[in-house]
CSV table of C-alpha atoms in Angstrom, one decimal:
chain,number,residue,atom,x,y,z
A,1,MET,CA,0.0,0.0,0.0
A,2,LEU,CA,3.0,2.3,0.6
A,3,GLN,CA,3.9,2.2,-3.1
A,4,LYS,CA,0.3,2.8,-4.1
A,5,VAL,CA,0.1,5.9,-2.0
A,6,LEU,CA,3.4,7.2,-3.3
A,7,ASP,CA,2.3,6.6,-6.9
A,8,TYR,CA,-1.0,8.5,-6.2
A,9,ILE,CA,1.0,11.4,-4.7
A,10,THR,CA,3.3,11.5,-7.7
A,11,ILE,CA,0.7,11.1,-10.5
A,12,ASN,CA,-1.5,13.9,-9.0
A,13,GLY,CA,1.5,16.2,-8.2
A,14,LEU,CA,0.6,16.4,-4.5
A,15,ALA,CA,4.1,16.6,-3.0
A,16,THR,CA,7.8,16.0,-3.6
A,17,PRO,CA,10.5,15.2,-1.0
A,18,GLU,CA,11.1,18.9,-0.7
A,19,THR,CA,7.5,19.8,-0.1
A,20,LYS,CA,6.8,21.2,3.4
A,21,ILE,CA,3.7,19.4,4.6
A,22,LEU,CA,1.3,20.2,7.5
A,23,ALA,CA,-0.8,17.1,8.3
A,24,ALA,CA,-4.2,17.5,9.8
A,25,VAL,CA,-4.4,14.8,12.5
A,26,SER,CA,-7.5,14.3,14.7
A,27,GLY,CA,-6.3,11.1,16.3
A,28,GLY,CA,-8.9,9.0,14.5
A,29,LEU,CA,-8.2,6.0,12.3
A,30,ASP,CA,-7.8,7.9,9.0
A,31,SER,CA,-5.5,10.6,10.2
A,32,VAL,CA,-3.3,8.2,12.2
A,33,VAL,CA,-2.8,6.2,9.0
A,34,LEU,CA,-2.0,9.4,7.1
A,35,ALA,CA,0.7,10.4,9.6
A,36,ASP,CA,2.2,6.9,9.6
A,37,LEU,CA,2.3,6.8,5.8
A,38,LEU,CA,3.9,10.2,5.5
A,39,HIS,CA,6.5,9.1,8.1
A,40,ARG,CA,7.3,5.8,6.3
A,41,LEU,CA,7.5,7.6,2.9
A,42,LYS,CA,10.1,9.9,4.5
A,43,LEU,CA,8.1,13.0,3.6
A,44,PRO,CA,8.9,15.7,6.3
A,45,PHE,CA,5.7,17.0,8.0
A,46,ALA,CA,4.3,18.8,11.0
A,47,VAL,CA,1.1,18.0,12.8
A,48,LEU,CA,-2.0,20.2,13.1
A,49,HIS,CA,-4.7,19.3,15.6
A,50,CYS,CA,-8.0,21.0,16.2
A,51,ASN,CA,-9.7,20.7,19.7
A,52,PHE,CA,-13.2,21.9,19.1
A,53,GLY,CA,-14.1,21.5,22.8
A,54,LEU,CA,-17.3,19.6,22.1
A,55,ARG,CA,-16.7,16.4,24.0
A,56,GLY,CA,-15.1,17.7,27.2
A,57,GLU,CA,-12.4,15.5,28.6
A,58,GLU,CA,-12.6,13.2,25.5
A,59,SER,CA,-11.5,16.2,23.3
A,60,ASP,CA,-8.6,17.0,25.6
A,61,ALA,CA,-7.6,13.3,25.6
A,62,ASP,CA,-7.6,13.4,21.8
A,63,GLU,CA,-5.2,16.4,21.8
A,64,LEU,CA,-2.9,14.7,24.2
A,65,PHE,CA,-2.9,11.5,22.1
A,66,VAL,CA,-2.0,13.5,18.9
A,67,ARG,CA,0.7,15.4,20.7
A,68,LYS,CA,2.4,12.1,21.7
A,69,LEU,CA,1.9,10.8,18.2
A,70,ALA,CA,3.7,13.8,16.7
A,71,LYS,CA,6.6,13.3,19.2
A,72,GLN,CA,6.8,9.6,18.2
A,73,TYR,CA,7.3,10.7,14.6
A,74,ASP,CA,9.6,13.6,15.6
A,75,ALA,CA,7.1,16.0,13.9
A,76,PRO,CA,6.5,19.6,15.1
A,77,PHE,CA,3.1,19.8,16.8
A,78,TYR,CA,0.6,22.7,16.6
A,79,SER,CA,-2.9,22.7,18.2
A,80,GLU,CA,-5.8,25.0,18.6
A,81,GLN,CA,-8.7,25.1,21.0
A,82,PHE,CA,-11.8,26.6,19.5
A,83,GLN,CA,-15.0,28.0,21.1
A,84,THR,CA,-17.0,26.1,18.5
A,85,GLN,CA,-20.4,26.2,20.2
A,86,ALA,CA,-20.2,30.0,20.7
A,87,PHE,CA,-19.3,30.5,17.1
A,88,ALA,CA,-22.1,28.3,15.9
A,89,GLU,CA,-24.6,30.2,18.1
A,90,GLN,CA,-23.4,33.6,16.9
A,91,GLU,CA,-23.6,32.7,13.2
A,92,GLY,CA,-26.8,30.6,13.5
A,93,ILE,CA,-25.1,27.6,11.8
A,94,SER,CA,-24.7,24.0,12.6
A,95,ILE,CA,-21.9,22.7,14.8
A,96,GLN,CA,-20.5,20.8,11.8
A,97,MET,CA,-20.4,24.0,9.7
A,98,ALA,CA,-18.9,26.0,12.5
A,99,ALA,CA,-16.1,23.4,13.1
A,100,ARG,CA,-15.4,23.2,9.3
A,101,THR,CA,-15.2,27.0,9.0
A,102,LEU,CA,-12.9,27.5,12.0
A,103,ARG,CA,-10.8,24.5,11.0
A,104,TYR,CA,-10.0,25.6,7.5
A,105,GLU,CA,-9.5,29.2,8.3
A,106,TRP,CA,-6.9,28.2,11.0
A,107,PHE,CA,-5.2,25.7,8.7
A,108,GLU,CA,-4.5,28.4,6.1
A,109,GLN,CA,-3.4,30.8,8.8
A,110,MET,CA,-0.9,28.3,10.1
A,111,ARG,CA,0.3,27.4,6.6
A,112,THR,CA,1.1,31.0,5.7
A,113,GLN,CA,2.5,32.0,9.1
A,114,LEU,CA,4.8,28.9,9.4
A,115,GLY,CA,5.9,28.9,5.8
A,116,TYR,CA,4.5,25.5,4.8
A,117,ASP,CA,3.5,24.5,1.2
A,118,VAL,CA,0.5,22.3,1.6
A,119,ILE,CA,-1.9,20.8,4.2
A,120,ALA,CA,-2.5,17.0,4.0
A,121,MET,CA,-6.0,15.8,4.8
A,122,ALA,CA,-6.9,12.1,5.4
A,123,HIS,CA,-9.9,11.9,3.1
A,124,HIS,CA,-10.3,8.5,1.2
A,125,GLN,CA,-12.6,7.0,-1.4
A,126,SER,CA,-15.3,6.2,1.1
A,127,ASP,CA,-15.3,9.9,2.2
A,128,ALA,CA,-15.6,11.0,-1.4
A,129,LEU,CA,-18.7,8.7,-1.9
A,130,GLU,CA,-20.4,10.0,1.3
A,131,THR,CA,-19.7,13.6,0.2
A,132,VAL,CA,-21.3,13.2,-3.2
A,133,LEU,CA,-24.4,11.5,-1.8
A,134,LEU,CA,-24.8,14.3,0.8
A,135,ASN,CA,-24.3,16.9,-1.9
A,136,LEU,CA,-27.0,15.3,-4.1
A,137,VAL,CA,-29.5,15.4,-1.2
A,138,ARG,CA,-28.7,19.1,-0.4
A,139,GLY,CA,-28.6,20.1,-4.1
A,140,THR,CA,-25.3,20.8,-5.9
A,141,GLY,CA,-23.4,21.7,-9.0
A,142,LEU,CA,-20.5,20.1,-10.9
A,143,ALA,CA,-18.1,20.6,-8.0
A,144,GLY,CA,-20.5,18.8,-5.6
A,145,LEU,CA,-21.0,15.9,-8.1
A,146,HIS,CA,-17.3,15.1,-8.4
A,147,GLY,CA,-16.8,15.2,-4.6
A,148,ILE,CA,-13.4,15.5,-3.1
A,149,LEU,CA,-10.4,16.3,-5.3
A,150,PRO,CA,-6.8,15.1,-4.8
A,151,LYS,CA,-5.8,18.7,-4.6
A,152,THR,CA,-7.7,21.9,-3.9
A,153,GLY,CA,-5.7,25.0,-3.5
A,154,HIS,CA,-3.1,24.2,-0.8
A,155,LEU,CA,-5.1,21.2,0.5
A,156,ILE,CA,-3.8,17.7,-0.6
A,157,ARG,CA,-5.4,14.3,-0.1
A,158,PRO,CA,-2.8,11.6,-0.4
A,159,LEU,CA,-5.2,8.8,0.6
A,160,LEU,CA,-8.0,9.4,-2.0
A,161,GLY,CA,-6.8,6.3,-3.9
A,162,LEU,CA,-7.7,4.1,-0.9
A,163,THR,CA,-10.9,2.8,0.7
A,164,LYS,CA,-11.7,2.8,4.4
A,165,ASP,CA,-11.0,-1.0,4.5
A,166,ASP,CA,-7.6,-0.3,3.1
A,167,LEU,CA,-6.8,2.1,5.9
A,168,TYR,CA,-8.1,-0.3,8.5
A,169,ASP,CA,-6.0,-3.2,7.1
A,170,TRP,CA,-2.9,-1.0,7.3
A,171,LEU,CA,-3.7,0.0,10.9
A,172,VAL,CA,-4.1,-3.6,12.0
A,173,ALA,CA,-1.0,-4.8,10.1
A,174,LYS,CA,1.2,-2.0,11.6
A,175,ARG,CA,-0.5,-2.3,15.1
A,176,LEU,CA,-1.2,1.4,15.2
A,177,ALA,CA,-3.3,2.9,18.1
A,178,TRP,CA,-6.0,5.5,17.4
A,179,ARG,CA,-8.8,7.4,19.1
A,180,GLU,CA,-12.4,6.6,18.3
A,181,ASP,CA,-14.7,9.6,18.3
A,182,SER,CA,-17.8,8.5,20.0
A,183,SER,CA,-19.9,10.9,17.9
A,184,ASN,CA,-19.0,8.9,14.7
A,185,GLU,CA,-21.6,6.3,15.5
A,186,ASN,CA,-24.4,8.8,16.2
A,187,THR,CA,-26.8,8.8,13.2
A,188,LYS,CA,-28.3,12.1,14.1
A,189,TYR,CA,-25.5,13.5,12.0
A,190,ASN,CA,-26.3,13.3,8.3
A,191,ARG,CA,-22.9,11.9,7.3
A,192,ASN,CA,-23.1,9.1,9.8
A,193,LYS,CA,-26.6,8.3,8.6
A,194,VAL,CA,-25.3,8.0,5.0
A,195,ARG,CA,-22.3,6.0,6.2
A,196,HIS,CA,-24.1,3.5,8.4
A,197,GLU,CA,-27.6,3.3,6.7
A,198,VAL,CA,-27.5,4.4,3.1
A,199,ILE,CA,-24.2,3.1,1.7
A,200,PRO,CA,-24.6,-0.5,3.0
A,201,VAL,CA,-27.9,-0.7,1.0
A,202,LEU,CA,-26.2,0.7,-2.2
A,203,LYS,CA,-23.4,-1.9,-1.8
A,204,GLN,CA,-26.0,-4.6,-1.9
A,205,LEU,CA,-26.9,-3.3,-5.4
A,206,ASN,CA,-23.3,-2.9,-6.4
A,207,PRO,CA,-20.6,-4.6,-4.2
A,208,ASN,CA,-17.9,-2.6,-6.2
A,209,LEU,CA,-19.6,0.7,-5.5
A,210,GLU,CA,-16.5,2.6,-4.6
A,211,GLU,CA,-14.6,1.5,-7.6
A,212,THR,CA,-17.3,2.3,-10.2
A,213,PHE,CA,-18.0,5.5,-8.3
A,214,THR,CA,-14.4,6.6,-8.7
A,215,GLN,CA,-14.6,6.1,-12.5
A,216,THR,CA,-17.7,8.3,-12.6
A,217,LEU,CA,-15.9,11.0,-10.7
A,218,GLU,CA,-13.1,11.0,-13.2
A,219,ARG,CA,-15.5,11.8,-16.0
A,220,LEU,CA,-17.2,14.5,-13.9
A,221,GLN,CA,-13.8,16.0,-13.0
A,222,GLY,CA,-13.0,16.3,-16.7
A,223,ALA,CA,-16.3,18.2,-17.4
A,224,GLU,CA,-15.5,20.5,-14.6
A,225,ALA,CA,-12.0,21.2,-15.9
A,226,VAL,CA,-13.5,22.6,-19.1
A,227,PHE,CA,-15.8,24.9,-17.0
A,228,LEU,CA,-13.0,26.0,-14.7
A,229,ALA,CA,-10.7,27.0,-17.7
A,230,SER,CA,-13.4,29.5,-18.7
A,231,PHE,CA,-14.0,30.6,-15.2
A,232,LEU,CA,-10.3,31.3,-14.4
A,233,GLU,CA,-10.1,33.4,-17.6
A,234,MET,CA,-13.0,35.5,-16.4
A,235,LYS,CA,-11.7,35.6,-12.8
A,236,ALA,CA,-8.4,37.2,-14.0
A,237,LYS,CA,-10.3,40.0,-15.6
A,238,THR,CA,-13.0,40.4,-12.9
A,239,GLN,CA,-11.6,39.9,-9.4
A,240,ARG,CA,-8.9,42.0,-7.7
A,241,GLN,CA,-7.4,42.6,-4.2
A,242,GLU,CA,-7.1,46.0,-2.6
A,243,ASN,CA,-6.3,46.8,1.0
A,244,GLY,CA,-7.2,43.4,2.4
A,245,ALA,CA,-10.6,43.3,0.5
A,246,THR,CA,-11.7,41.3,-2.5
A,247,TYR,CA,-13.5,43.1,-5.3
A,248,ILE,CA,-15.6,41.3,-7.9
A,249,GLY,CA,-16.8,43.3,-10.9
A,250,ILE,CA,-20.6,43.0,-11.5
A,251,ALA,CA,-20.9,43.9,-15.2
A,252,PRO,CA,-18.9,41.0,-16.7
A,253,LEU,CA,-21.0,38.5,-14.6
A,254,GLN,CA,-24.2,40.0,-15.8
A,255,GLU,CA,-23.1,39.6,-19.4
A,256,SER,CA,-22.2,35.9,-19.0
A,257,PRO,CA,-24.4,33.1,-20.2
A,258,ALA,CA,-24.9,31.7,-16.6
A,259,PRO,CA,-24.3,34.7,-14.2
A,260,VAL,CA,-25.6,33.0,-11.0
A,261,VAL,CA,-23.5,29.8,-11.6
A,262,LEU,CA,-20.4,31.9,-12.3
A,263,LEU,CA,-21.0,34.2,-9.3
A,264,HIS,CA,-21.3,31.1,-7.0
A,265,GLU,CA,-17.9,29.9,-8.3
A,266,PHE,CA,-16.5,33.3,-7.2
A,267,LEU,CA,-18.2,33.1,-3.8
A,268,LYS,CA,-17.5,29.5,-2.8
A,269,PRO,CA,-14.1,30.3,-1.3
A,270,PHE,CA,-15.9,32.8,1.0
A,271,HIS,CA,-18.4,30.2,2.3
A,272,PHE,CA,-21.6,31.8,0.6
A,273,ASN,CA,-24.2,29.2,-0.3
A,274,TYR,CA,-26.1,29.0,-3.5
A,275,ALA,CA,-29.3,30.5,-2.0
A,276,GLN,CA,-27.3,33.5,-0.9
A,277,THR,CA,-25.7,33.7,-4.3
A,278,GLN,CA,-29.1,33.9,-5.9
A,279,GLU,CA,-30.2,36.7,-3.5
A,280,ILE,CA,-27.0,38.6,-4.2
A,281,ALA,CA,-27.4,38.4,-8.0
A,282,ALA,CA,-31.0,39.5,-7.7
A,283,GLY,CA,-29.8,42.7,-6.0
A,284,TRP,CA,-27.2,43.7,-8.6
A,285,ASP,CA,-29.3,46.5,-9.9
A,286,GLY,CA,-30.3,47.8,-6.5
A,287,LEU,CA,-28.8,50.5,-4.3
A,288,SER,CA,-25.3,50.2,-2.9
A,289,GLY,CA,-24.7,49.2,0.7
A,290,LYS,CA,-26.8,46.0,0.9
A,291,THR,CA,-24.9,43.5,3.1
A,292,PHE,CA,-24.7,39.7,3.1
A,293,MET,CA,-22.8,37.5,5.5
A,294,SER,CA,-21.3,34.1,5.5
A,295,PRO,CA,-19.8,32.4,8.6
A,296,ALA,CA,-16.4,33.9,7.9
A,297,TYR,CA,-16.9,36.9,5.5
A,298,VAL,CA,-19.0,40.0,4.9
A,299,LEU,CA,-20.1,41.0,1.3
A,300,VAL,CA,-21.3,44.5,0.4
A,301,LYS,CA,-22.7,45.6,-2.9
A,302,ASP,CA,-20.8,48.8,-3.7
A,303,ARG,CA,-21.7,50.5,-7.0
A,304,GLU,CA,-20.0,48.4,-9.7
A,305,ASP,CA,-18.4,45.8,-7.4
A,306,LEU,CA,-19.1,43.3,-4.8
A,307,VAL,CA,-16.7,43.9,-1.9
A,308,ILE,CA,-15.8,41.0,0.4
A,309,THR,CA,-13.9,41.4,3.7
A,310,PRO,CA,-13.1,38.7,6.4
A,311,LYS,CA,-14.7,38.6,9.8
A,312,ALA,CA,-12.5,38.6,12.9
A,313,LEU,CA,-12.7,34.9,13.8
A,314,GLU,CA,-9.7,35.0,16.1
A,315,LYS,CA,-12.0,35.5,19.1
A,316,PHE,CA,-13.2,31.9,18.6
A,317,GLY,CA,-9.6,30.7,18.3
A,318,SER,CA,-6.2,32.3,18.5
A,319,ILE,CA,-3.5,34.1,16.6
A,320,THR,CA,-0.1,32.4,16.3
A,321,VAL,CA,2.8,34.8,16.8
A,322,PRO,CA,5.5,34.0,14.2
A,323,GLU,CA,8.8,33.3,15.9
A,324,GLU,CA,10.6,36.1,14.0
A,325,ALA,CA,7.9,38.7,14.6
A,326,THR,CA,8.8,42.1,16.0
A,327,GLU,CA,5.3,43.5,15.9
A,328,ILE,CA,1.8,42.1,15.5
A,329,GLN,CA,-1.8,43.5,15.5
A,330,PHE,CA,-4.5,41.5,17.3
A,331,GLY,CA,-8.0,42.3,18.5
A,332,PRO,CA,-8.0,45.9,19.8
A,333,TYR,CA,-4.2,45.9,20.3
A,334,PHE,CA,-0.9,46.4,18.6
A,335,ALA,CA,2.2,44.8,20.1
A,336,LYS,CA,5.9,45.3,19.8
A,337,ILE,CA,8.1,42.3,20.5
A,338,ALA,CA,11.8,42.5,21.4
A,339,ARG,CA,14.5,40.3,22.9
A,340,LYS,CA,16.9,42.0,25.3
A,341,PRO,CA,19.9,40.9,27.4
A,342,SER,CA,19.1,40.4,31.0
A,343,GLU,CA,22.2,42.2,32.3
A,344,GLY,CA,21.2,45.6,33.5
A,345,TYR,CA,17.6,45.1,32.5
A,346,LYS,CA,15.0,46.9,34.6
A,347,VAL,CA,11.4,45.5,34.5
A,348,PRO,CA,9.1,48.3,33.4
A,349,ARG,CA,6.3,49.2,35.8
A,350,SER,CA,3.7,49.7,33.1
A,351,LYS,CA,0.9,47.1,33.0
A,352,ASP,CA,1.1,47.3,29.2
A,353,VAL,CA,4.6,45.7,29.2
A,354,ALA,CA,5.4,42.1,29.9
A,355,ALA,CA,8.9,41.1,30.7
A,356,LEU,CA,9.3,37.3,30.4
A,357,ASP,CA,12.2,34.9,30.7
A,358,ALA,CA,12.8,34.0,27.0
A,359,ASP,CA,14.1,30.6,27.9
A,360,LEU,CA,10.9,29.7,29.8
A,361,VAL,CA,8.4,30.4,27.1
A,362,LYS,CA,7.6,27.8,24.4
A,363,LEU,CA,7.4,29.1,20.8
A,364,PRO,CA,5.3,29.8,18.9
A,365,LEU,CA,3.3,31.9,21.3
A,366,LYS,CA,-0.4,32.4,20.8
A,367,LEU,CA,-2.7,35.3,21.4
A,368,ARG,CA,-6.4,34.9,22.1
A,369,PRO,CA,-9.3,36.5,24.0
A,370,TRP,CA,-9.6,35.1,27.6
A,371,LYS,CA,-12.3,32.5,28.2
A,372,GLN,CA,-14.2,31.0,31.1
A,373,GLY,CA,-12.0,28.5,32.9
A,374,ASP,CA,-8.7,30.2,32.1
A,375,TRP,CA,-6.3,30.4,35.1
A,376,PHE,CA,-2.8,31.6,35.7
A,377,ILE,CA,-0.4,32.1,38.7
A,378,PRO,CA,-0.2,35.8,39.5
A,379,LEU,CA,3.3,37.3,39.8
A,380,GLY,CA,4.8,36.7,43.2
A,381,MET,CA,2.3,34.0,44.1
A,382,ASN,CA,2.3,30.2,44.0
A,383,GLY,CA,-1.4,29.5,43.8
A,384,LYS,CA,-3.7,29.5,40.8
A,385,LYS,CA,-6.2,32.4,40.1
A,386,LYS,CA,-9.0,32.4,37.6
A,387,VAL,CA,-8.9,35.2,35.0
A,388,SER,CA,-12.5,35.8,35.7
A,389,ASP,CA,-11.7,36.5,39.4
A,390,LEU,CA,-8.8,38.7,38.4
A,391,LEU,CA,-11.1,40.9,36.2
A,392,ILE,CA,-13.6,41.2,39.1
A,393,ASP,CA,-10.8,42.2,41.5
A,394,LYS,CA,-9.5,44.8,38.9
A,395,LYS,CA,-13.1,46.1,38.5
A,396,VAL,CA,-13.0,45.7,34.7
A,397,PRO,CA,-16.4,46.8,33.4
A,398,ALA,CA,-18.5,44.1,31.9
A,399,ASN,CA,-18.5,45.7,28.4
A,400,LEU,CA,-14.7,45.8,28.4
A,401,LYS,CA,-14.1,42.2,29.5
A,402,PRO,CA,-14.4,40.8,26.0
A,403,ASP,CA,-11.5,43.0,25.0
A,404,VAL,CA,-9.1,41.3,27.5
A,405,TRP,CA,-6.6,39.0,25.7
A,406,VAL,CA,-4.1,36.5,27.0
A,407,LEU,CA,-0.6,35.4,25.8
A,408,VAL,CA,-0.3,31.6,25.7
A,409,SER,CA,2.9,29.6,26.0
A,410,ASP,CA,2.1,26.0,25.0
A,411,ALA,CA,-1.0,25.4,27.2
A,412,SER,CA,-0.1,27.9,29.9
A,413,LEU,CA,-1.1,31.6,30.2
A,414,ALA,CA,2.1,33.7,30.3
A,415,TRP,CA,0.4,37.1,30.5
A,416,VAL,CA,-3.1,38.4,31.1
A,417,ILE,CA,-2.5,41.3,28.7
A,418,GLY,CA,-2.7,44.7,30.4
A,419,GLN,CA,-3.2,43.0,33.8
A,420,GLN,CA,-0.6,40.6,35.2
A,421,VAL,CA,2.3,38.4,34.1
A,422,ASP,CA,2.3,34.7,35.2
A,423,ASN,CA,4.8,33.9,37.9
A,424,ARG,CA,6.1,30.9,36.0
A,425,PHE,CA,7.6,33.1,33.3
A,426,LYS,CA,9.0,35.9,35.5
A,427,ILE,CA,12.5,37.4,35.2
A,428,SER,CA,14.9,36.0,37.8
A,429,GLU,CA,18.6,35.9,38.6
A,430,ASN,CA,18.9,32.9,36.2
A,431,THR,CA,17.4,34.8,33.3
A,432,GLN,CA,19.8,35.0,30.3
A,433,GLN,CA,17.5,36.8,27.8
A,434,VAL,CA,14.3,38.9,28.3
A,435,LEU,CA,11.3,38.7,26.0
A,436,GLU,CA,9.7,42.1,26.2
A,437,ILE,CA,6.2,42.7,24.8
A,438,THR,CA,4.6,46.1,24.7
A,439,VAL,CA,1.0,46.6,23.8
A,440,THR,CA,-1.0,49.7,22.8
A,441,ARG,CA,-4.7,49.9,21.9
A,442,VAL,CA,-5.5,50.7,18.3
């Protein structure tokens, strides 16, 4: 199977020995096999893990398992804990959609910040079949009919040439451990219903369902390639980037043979669904200023253009501080970062400056809004204190509490920004180098 995966990677141009790969690893069967195969193929990779906080201690145990797995393969490990439920409630979307949005936005953020080339996903043939069946039920276009592609942008799927049974056989043969997500058996989720109830019936009609399905996908992918060639030509003339916003010209779309279909192709990367696309197209001739929202973006009709800007999703996750960064903007703050020798260093008295022992912090650092349950050890003390209690003690007004952010080293709070430094990272007589961070509000 190792050679089969290598051939699939080579034929589809997914990676070379020089490609810098981030592997998305949940701890489940599929992603454990993905990590093991990348390791055995000697393709250097780092591990990304999402903790959506939806299953309490089980989610935390998954994260610990994946952390140990990464160490076993000598792979760098990066994790993120999301406030998935809060994001889903704010946007009025399903938990599955919320998790998907947060996951892929964070993946791309990490890829660009860490300087990696691609993100490897553990999708396989069985996933592709489930995806197309779900898309048919919901309603879909060409992209939905061909299902999951070997490569989409910076996402690669090295296991798409394998079935779920292939992965299980490898797991057993290599005696690999994995974590079973208890929610995978719950048929209240549509994908599980298709997996456990629909596909077994279809396999009674066609025992070679996955094989014949793959052949159908190849033909559909060819048809889409013809469409995409025309679309990309129009995109080059119609879409532009300015000051962090995406502009899409309206007139060329209106003149096309299938304006709504083409517009949807433009808007898919921004998570707008087809019903929203129809509504946006219906308002092309209306007044400027009409606003539409997807889970991650805001679209405004502005004279001759549709203008798309990203939402600030970091309050549901975090921002990774690049190791070489000397300044960074986050939430309502702007930070300057400097490393200074400890000799002769005097700790500033300002609450807007953190002076940390550079050897005690673990890079990369993360920035995020504080959340319930966060705790730290106040400077000069040995006992824990909840951030919520600190904010009460400091008499921080309720409407300003959401603006309080924390600096995170690995899983520990190093600084409640603008409030207190954690005692575990303080400057001492043993400090060789000081990491000084100064924040101002923007």
